mmCIF file of C-alpha atoms in Angstrom:
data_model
loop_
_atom_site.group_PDB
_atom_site.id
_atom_site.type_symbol
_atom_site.label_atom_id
_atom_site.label_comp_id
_atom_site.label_asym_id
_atom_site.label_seq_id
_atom_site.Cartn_x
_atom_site.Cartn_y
_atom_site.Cartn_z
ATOM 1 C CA UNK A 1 68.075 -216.470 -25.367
ATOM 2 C CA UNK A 2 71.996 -216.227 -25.958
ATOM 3 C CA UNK A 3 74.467 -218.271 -24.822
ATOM 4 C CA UNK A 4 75.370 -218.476 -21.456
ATOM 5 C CA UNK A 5 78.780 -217.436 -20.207
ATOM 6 C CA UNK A 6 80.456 -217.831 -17.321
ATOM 7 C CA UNK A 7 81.032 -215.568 -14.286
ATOM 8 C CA UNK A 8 83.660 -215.465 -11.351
ATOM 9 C CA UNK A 9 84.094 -213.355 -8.397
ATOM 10 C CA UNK A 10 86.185 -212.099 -5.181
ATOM 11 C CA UNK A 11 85.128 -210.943 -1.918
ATOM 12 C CA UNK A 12 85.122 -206.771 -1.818
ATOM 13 C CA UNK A 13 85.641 -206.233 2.174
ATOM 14 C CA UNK A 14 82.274 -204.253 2.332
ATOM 15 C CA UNK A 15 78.811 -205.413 3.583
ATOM 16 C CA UNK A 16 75.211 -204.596 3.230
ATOM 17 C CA UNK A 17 72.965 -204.984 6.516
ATOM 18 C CA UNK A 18 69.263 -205.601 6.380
ATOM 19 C CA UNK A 19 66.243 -206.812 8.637
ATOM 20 C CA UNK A 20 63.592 -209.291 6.978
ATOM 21 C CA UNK A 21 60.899 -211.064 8.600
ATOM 22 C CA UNK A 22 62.504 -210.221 11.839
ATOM 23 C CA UNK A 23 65.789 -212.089 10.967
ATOM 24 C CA UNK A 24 69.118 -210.100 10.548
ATOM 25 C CA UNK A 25 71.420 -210.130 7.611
ATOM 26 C CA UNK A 26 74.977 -209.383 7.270
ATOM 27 C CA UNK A 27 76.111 -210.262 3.915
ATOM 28 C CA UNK A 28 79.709 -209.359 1.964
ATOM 29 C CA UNK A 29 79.209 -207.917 -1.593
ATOM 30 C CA UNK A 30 81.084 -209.878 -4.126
ATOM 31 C CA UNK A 31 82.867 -208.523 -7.698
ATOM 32 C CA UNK A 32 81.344 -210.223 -10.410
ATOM 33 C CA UNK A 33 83.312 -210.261 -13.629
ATOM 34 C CA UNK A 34 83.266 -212.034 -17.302
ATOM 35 C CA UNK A 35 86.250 -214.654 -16.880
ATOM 36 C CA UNK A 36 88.908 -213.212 -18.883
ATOM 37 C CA UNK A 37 88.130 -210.255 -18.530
ATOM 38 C CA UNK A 38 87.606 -206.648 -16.666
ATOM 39 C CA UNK A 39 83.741 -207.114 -17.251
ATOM 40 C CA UNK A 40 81.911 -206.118 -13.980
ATOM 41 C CA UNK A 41 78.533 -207.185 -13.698
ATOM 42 C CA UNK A 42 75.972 -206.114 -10.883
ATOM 43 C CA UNK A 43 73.680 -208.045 -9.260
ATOM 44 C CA UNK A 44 70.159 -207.225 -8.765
ATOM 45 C CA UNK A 45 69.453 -210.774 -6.073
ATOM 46 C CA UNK A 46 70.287 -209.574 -3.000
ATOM 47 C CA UNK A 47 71.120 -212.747 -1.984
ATOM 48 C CA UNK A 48 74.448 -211.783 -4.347
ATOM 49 C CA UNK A 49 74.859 -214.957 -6.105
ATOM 50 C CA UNK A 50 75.420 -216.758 -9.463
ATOM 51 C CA UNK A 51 75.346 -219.675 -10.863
ATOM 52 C CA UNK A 52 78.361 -220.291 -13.391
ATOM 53 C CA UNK A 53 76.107 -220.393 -16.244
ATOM 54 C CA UNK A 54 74.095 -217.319 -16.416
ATOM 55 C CA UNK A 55 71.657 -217.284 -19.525
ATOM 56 C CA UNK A 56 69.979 -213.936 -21.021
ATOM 57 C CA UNK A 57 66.275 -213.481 -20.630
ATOM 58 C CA UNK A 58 63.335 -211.123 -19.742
ATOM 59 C CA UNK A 59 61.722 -213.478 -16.898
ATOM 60 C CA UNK A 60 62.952 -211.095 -14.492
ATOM 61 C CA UNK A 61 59.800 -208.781 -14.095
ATOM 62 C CA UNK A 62 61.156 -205.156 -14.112
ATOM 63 C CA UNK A 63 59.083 -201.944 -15.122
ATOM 64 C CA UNK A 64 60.303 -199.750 -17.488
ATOM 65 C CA UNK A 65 61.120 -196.580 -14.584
ATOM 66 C CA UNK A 66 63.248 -199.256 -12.771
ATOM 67 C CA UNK A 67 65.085 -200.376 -15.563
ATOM 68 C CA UNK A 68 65.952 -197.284 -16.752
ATOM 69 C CA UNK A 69 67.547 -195.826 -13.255
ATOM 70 C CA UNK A 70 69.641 -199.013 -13.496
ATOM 71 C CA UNK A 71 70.660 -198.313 -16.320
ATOM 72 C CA UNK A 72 71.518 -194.729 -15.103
ATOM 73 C CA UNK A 73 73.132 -195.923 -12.154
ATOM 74 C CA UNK A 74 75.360 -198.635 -14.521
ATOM 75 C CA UNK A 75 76.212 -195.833 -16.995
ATOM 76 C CA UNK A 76 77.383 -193.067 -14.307
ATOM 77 C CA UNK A 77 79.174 -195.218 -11.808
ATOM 78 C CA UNK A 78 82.099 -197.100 -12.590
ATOM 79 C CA UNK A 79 84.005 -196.506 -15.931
ATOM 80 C CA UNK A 80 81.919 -193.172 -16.681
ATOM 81 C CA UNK A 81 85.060 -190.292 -17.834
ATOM 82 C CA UNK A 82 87.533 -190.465 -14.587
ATOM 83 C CA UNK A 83 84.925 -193.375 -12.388
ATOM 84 C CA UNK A 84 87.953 -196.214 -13.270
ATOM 85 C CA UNK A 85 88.249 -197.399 -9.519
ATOM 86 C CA UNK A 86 86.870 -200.143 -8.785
ATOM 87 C CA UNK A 87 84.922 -198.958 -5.534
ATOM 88 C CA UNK A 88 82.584 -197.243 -8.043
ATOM 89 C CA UNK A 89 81.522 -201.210 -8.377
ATOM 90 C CA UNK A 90 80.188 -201.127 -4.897
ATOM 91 C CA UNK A 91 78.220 -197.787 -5.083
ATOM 92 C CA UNK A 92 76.694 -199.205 -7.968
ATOM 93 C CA UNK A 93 75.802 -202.612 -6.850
ATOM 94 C CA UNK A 94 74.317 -200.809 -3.343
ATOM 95 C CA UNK A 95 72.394 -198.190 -5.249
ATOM 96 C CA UNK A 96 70.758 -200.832 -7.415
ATOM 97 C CA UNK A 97 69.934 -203.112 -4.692
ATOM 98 C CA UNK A 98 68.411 -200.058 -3.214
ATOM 99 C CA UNK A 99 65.860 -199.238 -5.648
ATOM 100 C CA UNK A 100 65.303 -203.341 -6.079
ATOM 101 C CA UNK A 101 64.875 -203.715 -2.532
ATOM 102 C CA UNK A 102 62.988 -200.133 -1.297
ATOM 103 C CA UNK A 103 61.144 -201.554 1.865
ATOM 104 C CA UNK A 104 64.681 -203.199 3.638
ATOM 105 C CA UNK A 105 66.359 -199.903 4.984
ATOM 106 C CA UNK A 106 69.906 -201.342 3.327
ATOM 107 C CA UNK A 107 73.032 -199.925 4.937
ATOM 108 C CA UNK A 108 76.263 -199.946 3.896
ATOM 109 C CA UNK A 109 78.807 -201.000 6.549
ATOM 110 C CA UNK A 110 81.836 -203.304 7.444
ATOM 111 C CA UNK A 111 82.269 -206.963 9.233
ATOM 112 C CA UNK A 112 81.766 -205.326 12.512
ATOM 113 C CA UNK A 113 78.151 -204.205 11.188
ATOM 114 C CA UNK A 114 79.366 -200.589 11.552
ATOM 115 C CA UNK A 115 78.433 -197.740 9.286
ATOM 116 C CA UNK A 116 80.926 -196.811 6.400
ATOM 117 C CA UNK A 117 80.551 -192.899 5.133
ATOM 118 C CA UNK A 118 84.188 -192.745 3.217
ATOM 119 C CA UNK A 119 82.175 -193.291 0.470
ATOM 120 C CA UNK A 120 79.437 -190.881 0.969
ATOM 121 C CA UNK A 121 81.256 -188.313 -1.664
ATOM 122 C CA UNK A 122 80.785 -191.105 -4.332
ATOM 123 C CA UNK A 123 77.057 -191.729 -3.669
ATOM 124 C CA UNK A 124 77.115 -187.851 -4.439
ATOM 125 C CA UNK A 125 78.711 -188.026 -6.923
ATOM 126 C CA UNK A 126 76.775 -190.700 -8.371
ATOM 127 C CA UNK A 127 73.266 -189.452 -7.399
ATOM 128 C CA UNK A 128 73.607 -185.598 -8.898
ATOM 129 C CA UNK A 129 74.624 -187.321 -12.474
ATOM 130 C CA UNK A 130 71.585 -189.152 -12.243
ATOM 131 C CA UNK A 131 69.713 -185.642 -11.176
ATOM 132 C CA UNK A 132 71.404 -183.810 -14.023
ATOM 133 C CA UNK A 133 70.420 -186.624 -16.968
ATOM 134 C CA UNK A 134 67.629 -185.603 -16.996
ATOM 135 C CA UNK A 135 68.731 -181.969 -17.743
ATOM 136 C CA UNK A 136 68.514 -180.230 -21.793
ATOM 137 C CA UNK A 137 70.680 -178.259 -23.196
ATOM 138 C CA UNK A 138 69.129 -174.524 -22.195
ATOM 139 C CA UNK A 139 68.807 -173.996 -25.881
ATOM 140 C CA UNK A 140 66.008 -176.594 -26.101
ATOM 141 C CA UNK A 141 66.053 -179.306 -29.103
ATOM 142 C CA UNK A 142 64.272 -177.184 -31.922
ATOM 143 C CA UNK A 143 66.568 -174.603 -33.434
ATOM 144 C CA UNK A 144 66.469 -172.476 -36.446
ATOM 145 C CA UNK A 145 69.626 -171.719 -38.282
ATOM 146 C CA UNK A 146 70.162 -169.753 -41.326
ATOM 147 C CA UNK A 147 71.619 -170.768 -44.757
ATOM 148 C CA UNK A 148 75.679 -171.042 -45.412
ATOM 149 C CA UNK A 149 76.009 -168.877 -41.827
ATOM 150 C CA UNK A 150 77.324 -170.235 -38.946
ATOM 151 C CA UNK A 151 75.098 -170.248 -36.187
ATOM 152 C CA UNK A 152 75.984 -170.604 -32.561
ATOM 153 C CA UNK A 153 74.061 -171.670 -28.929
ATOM 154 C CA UNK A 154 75.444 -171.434 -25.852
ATOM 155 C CA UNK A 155 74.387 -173.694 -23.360
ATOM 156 C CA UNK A 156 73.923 -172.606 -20.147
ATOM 157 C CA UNK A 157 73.101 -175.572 -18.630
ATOM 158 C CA UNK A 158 76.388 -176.947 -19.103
ATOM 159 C CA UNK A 159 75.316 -180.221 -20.435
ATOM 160 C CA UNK A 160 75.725 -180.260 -24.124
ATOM 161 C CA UNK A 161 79.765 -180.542 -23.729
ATOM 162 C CA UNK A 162 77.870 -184.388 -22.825
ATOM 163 C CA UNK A 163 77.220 -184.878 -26.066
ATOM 164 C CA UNK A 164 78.721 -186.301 -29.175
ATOM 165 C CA UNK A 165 77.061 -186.014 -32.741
ATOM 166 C CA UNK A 166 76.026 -189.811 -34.613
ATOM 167 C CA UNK A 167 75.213 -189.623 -38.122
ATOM 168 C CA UNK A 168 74.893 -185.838 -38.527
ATOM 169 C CA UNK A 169 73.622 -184.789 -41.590
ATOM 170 C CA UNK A 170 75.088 -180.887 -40.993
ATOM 171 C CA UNK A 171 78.090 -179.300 -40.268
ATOM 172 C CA UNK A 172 78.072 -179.135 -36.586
ATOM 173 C CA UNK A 173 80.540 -178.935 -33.491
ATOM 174 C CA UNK A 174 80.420 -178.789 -29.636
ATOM 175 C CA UNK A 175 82.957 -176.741 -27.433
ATOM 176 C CA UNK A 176 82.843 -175.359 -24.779
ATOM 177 C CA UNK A 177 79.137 -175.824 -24.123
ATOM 178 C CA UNK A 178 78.931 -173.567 -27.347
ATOM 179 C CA UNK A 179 77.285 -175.594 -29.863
ATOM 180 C CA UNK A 180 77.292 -174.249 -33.467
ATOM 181 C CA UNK A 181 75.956 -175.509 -37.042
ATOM 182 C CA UNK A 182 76.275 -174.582 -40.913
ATOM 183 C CA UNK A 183 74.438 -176.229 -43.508
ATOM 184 C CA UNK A 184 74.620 -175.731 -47.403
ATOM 185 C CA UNK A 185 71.046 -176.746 -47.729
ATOM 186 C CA UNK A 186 67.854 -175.480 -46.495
ATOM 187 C CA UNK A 187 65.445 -177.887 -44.619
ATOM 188 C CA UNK A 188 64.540 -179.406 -40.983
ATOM 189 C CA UNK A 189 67.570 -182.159 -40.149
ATOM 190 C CA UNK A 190 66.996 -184.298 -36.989
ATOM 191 C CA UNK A 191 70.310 -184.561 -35.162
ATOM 192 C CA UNK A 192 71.172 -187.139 -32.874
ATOM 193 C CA UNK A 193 72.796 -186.648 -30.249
ATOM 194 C CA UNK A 194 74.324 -188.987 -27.995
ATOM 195 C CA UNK A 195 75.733 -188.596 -24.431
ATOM 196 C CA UNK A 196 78.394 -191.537 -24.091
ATOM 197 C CA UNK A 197 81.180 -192.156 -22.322
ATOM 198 C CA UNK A 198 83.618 -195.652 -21.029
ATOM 199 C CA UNK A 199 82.038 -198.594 -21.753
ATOM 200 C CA UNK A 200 78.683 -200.690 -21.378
ATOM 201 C CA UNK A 201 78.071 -202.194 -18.062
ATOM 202 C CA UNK A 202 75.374 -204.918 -16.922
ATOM 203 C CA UNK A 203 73.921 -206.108 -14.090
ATOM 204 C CA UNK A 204 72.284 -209.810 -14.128
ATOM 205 C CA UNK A 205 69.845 -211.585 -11.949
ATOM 206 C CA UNK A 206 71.630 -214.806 -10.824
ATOM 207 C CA UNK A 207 69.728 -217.405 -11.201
ATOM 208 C CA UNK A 208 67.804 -219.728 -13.269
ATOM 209 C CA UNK A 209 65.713 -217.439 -14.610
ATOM 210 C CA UNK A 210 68.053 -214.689 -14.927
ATOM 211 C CA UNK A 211 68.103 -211.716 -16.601
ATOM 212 C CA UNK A 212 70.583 -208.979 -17.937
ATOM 213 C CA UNK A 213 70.112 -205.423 -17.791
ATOM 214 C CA UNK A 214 72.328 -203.638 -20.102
ATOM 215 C CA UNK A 215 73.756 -200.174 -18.816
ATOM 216 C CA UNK A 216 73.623 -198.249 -21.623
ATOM 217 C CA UNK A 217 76.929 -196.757 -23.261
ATOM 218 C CA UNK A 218 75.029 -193.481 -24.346
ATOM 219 C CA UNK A 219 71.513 -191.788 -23.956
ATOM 220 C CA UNK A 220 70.092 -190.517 -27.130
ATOM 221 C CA UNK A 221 68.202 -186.912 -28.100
ATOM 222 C CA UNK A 222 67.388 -185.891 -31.258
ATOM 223 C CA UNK A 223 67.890 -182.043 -31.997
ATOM 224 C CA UNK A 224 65.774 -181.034 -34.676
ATOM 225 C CA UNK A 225 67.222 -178.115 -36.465
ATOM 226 C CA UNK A 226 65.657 -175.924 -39.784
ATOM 227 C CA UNK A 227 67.582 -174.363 -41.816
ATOM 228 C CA UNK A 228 66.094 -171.457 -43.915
#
């Protein structure tokens, strides 16, 4: 466990609608944020609450495919390159509570329980980022390069301008989805690259037995590259 900290919030002005066990539900979503701070965190509990002291664990029972969309949803929604409002909070928190909640047809809407689609261009947004993580550069990640020559790749899949190079062991840059490499050595290097942008996000289950889920400030791939 780590020490707890200590969480306040503000009413946003939008609403999530539901049905369960033939009751209905019209509840406001709340910011969440690290006092003293522009931290946002997202809840996964519906019931959108929190108790002061939230404490870091893994009782929360999440599988691995769930808890890596969140963290997909965390890292492309708000703070990802130009995603600085703060309404990218609330397409986050309903996409998550979405996937954590799949069987209560959640909708999106206002006090008066009536549909809001001004943000439909952010779920989008939001949703084809998702689509394209999952996309390679078209070059693949095994190359072959030749001794003390420059050697370039363009990607047409328009994804490698993602990436930025951690702990590269070869001469290497990215531009305009043109990614090119030198090396003074011969051998096979494993690259790693890392798409990363703004800065980590979270989203906690509020309550006793809480749990964070971090949203991950990068996804990793390794480009393995020999050099004859």
């Amino acid at each position: 466990k780590v020490n707890a900290i200590e969480l306040s919030s503000y009413k946003s002005g939008y609403f999530i609608s539901y049905t369960n066990d033939n009751k209905n539900y019209l509840k406001e979503i709340s910011y969440f944020f690290i006092n003293g701070s522009n931290d946002y965190f997202n809840c996964l509990n519906i019931d959108n609450i929190f108790d002061y002291k939230i404490e870091r664990d893994n009782k929360y029972n999440l599988g691995d495919k769930e808890k890596l969309k969140i963290k997909k949803i965390l890292y492309y929604g708000l703070n990802y390159r130009n995603h600085t409002d703060n309404i990218w909070f609330i397409v986050d928190q309903f996409r998550i509570w979405q996937l954590m909640y799949p069987n209560l047809n959640l909708k999106l809407v206002n006090f008066n329980g009536e549909p809001i689609t001004k943000l439909d261009g952010y779920f989008k947004e939001l949703d084809n980022d998702i689509f394209k993580s999952d996309i390679k550069p078209s070059f693949g990640l095994e190359i072959s390069a030749n001794l003390k020559t420059q050697k370039s790749f363009m990607d047409y899949n328009n994804v490698i301008q993602d990436y930025k190079f951690v702990n590269s062991a070869l001469t290497s840059t990215i531009e305009n989805n043109i990614f090119s490499v030198y090396s003074i050595k011969p051998g096979v290097f494993n690259v790693e690259l890392k798409r990363s942008y703004g800065k980590e996000n979270f989203a906690v289950y509020a309550n006793k037995n809480s749990t964070f889920v971090n949203g991950s400030n990068g996804f990793t791939d390794y480009l393995n590259i020999k050099v004859n």
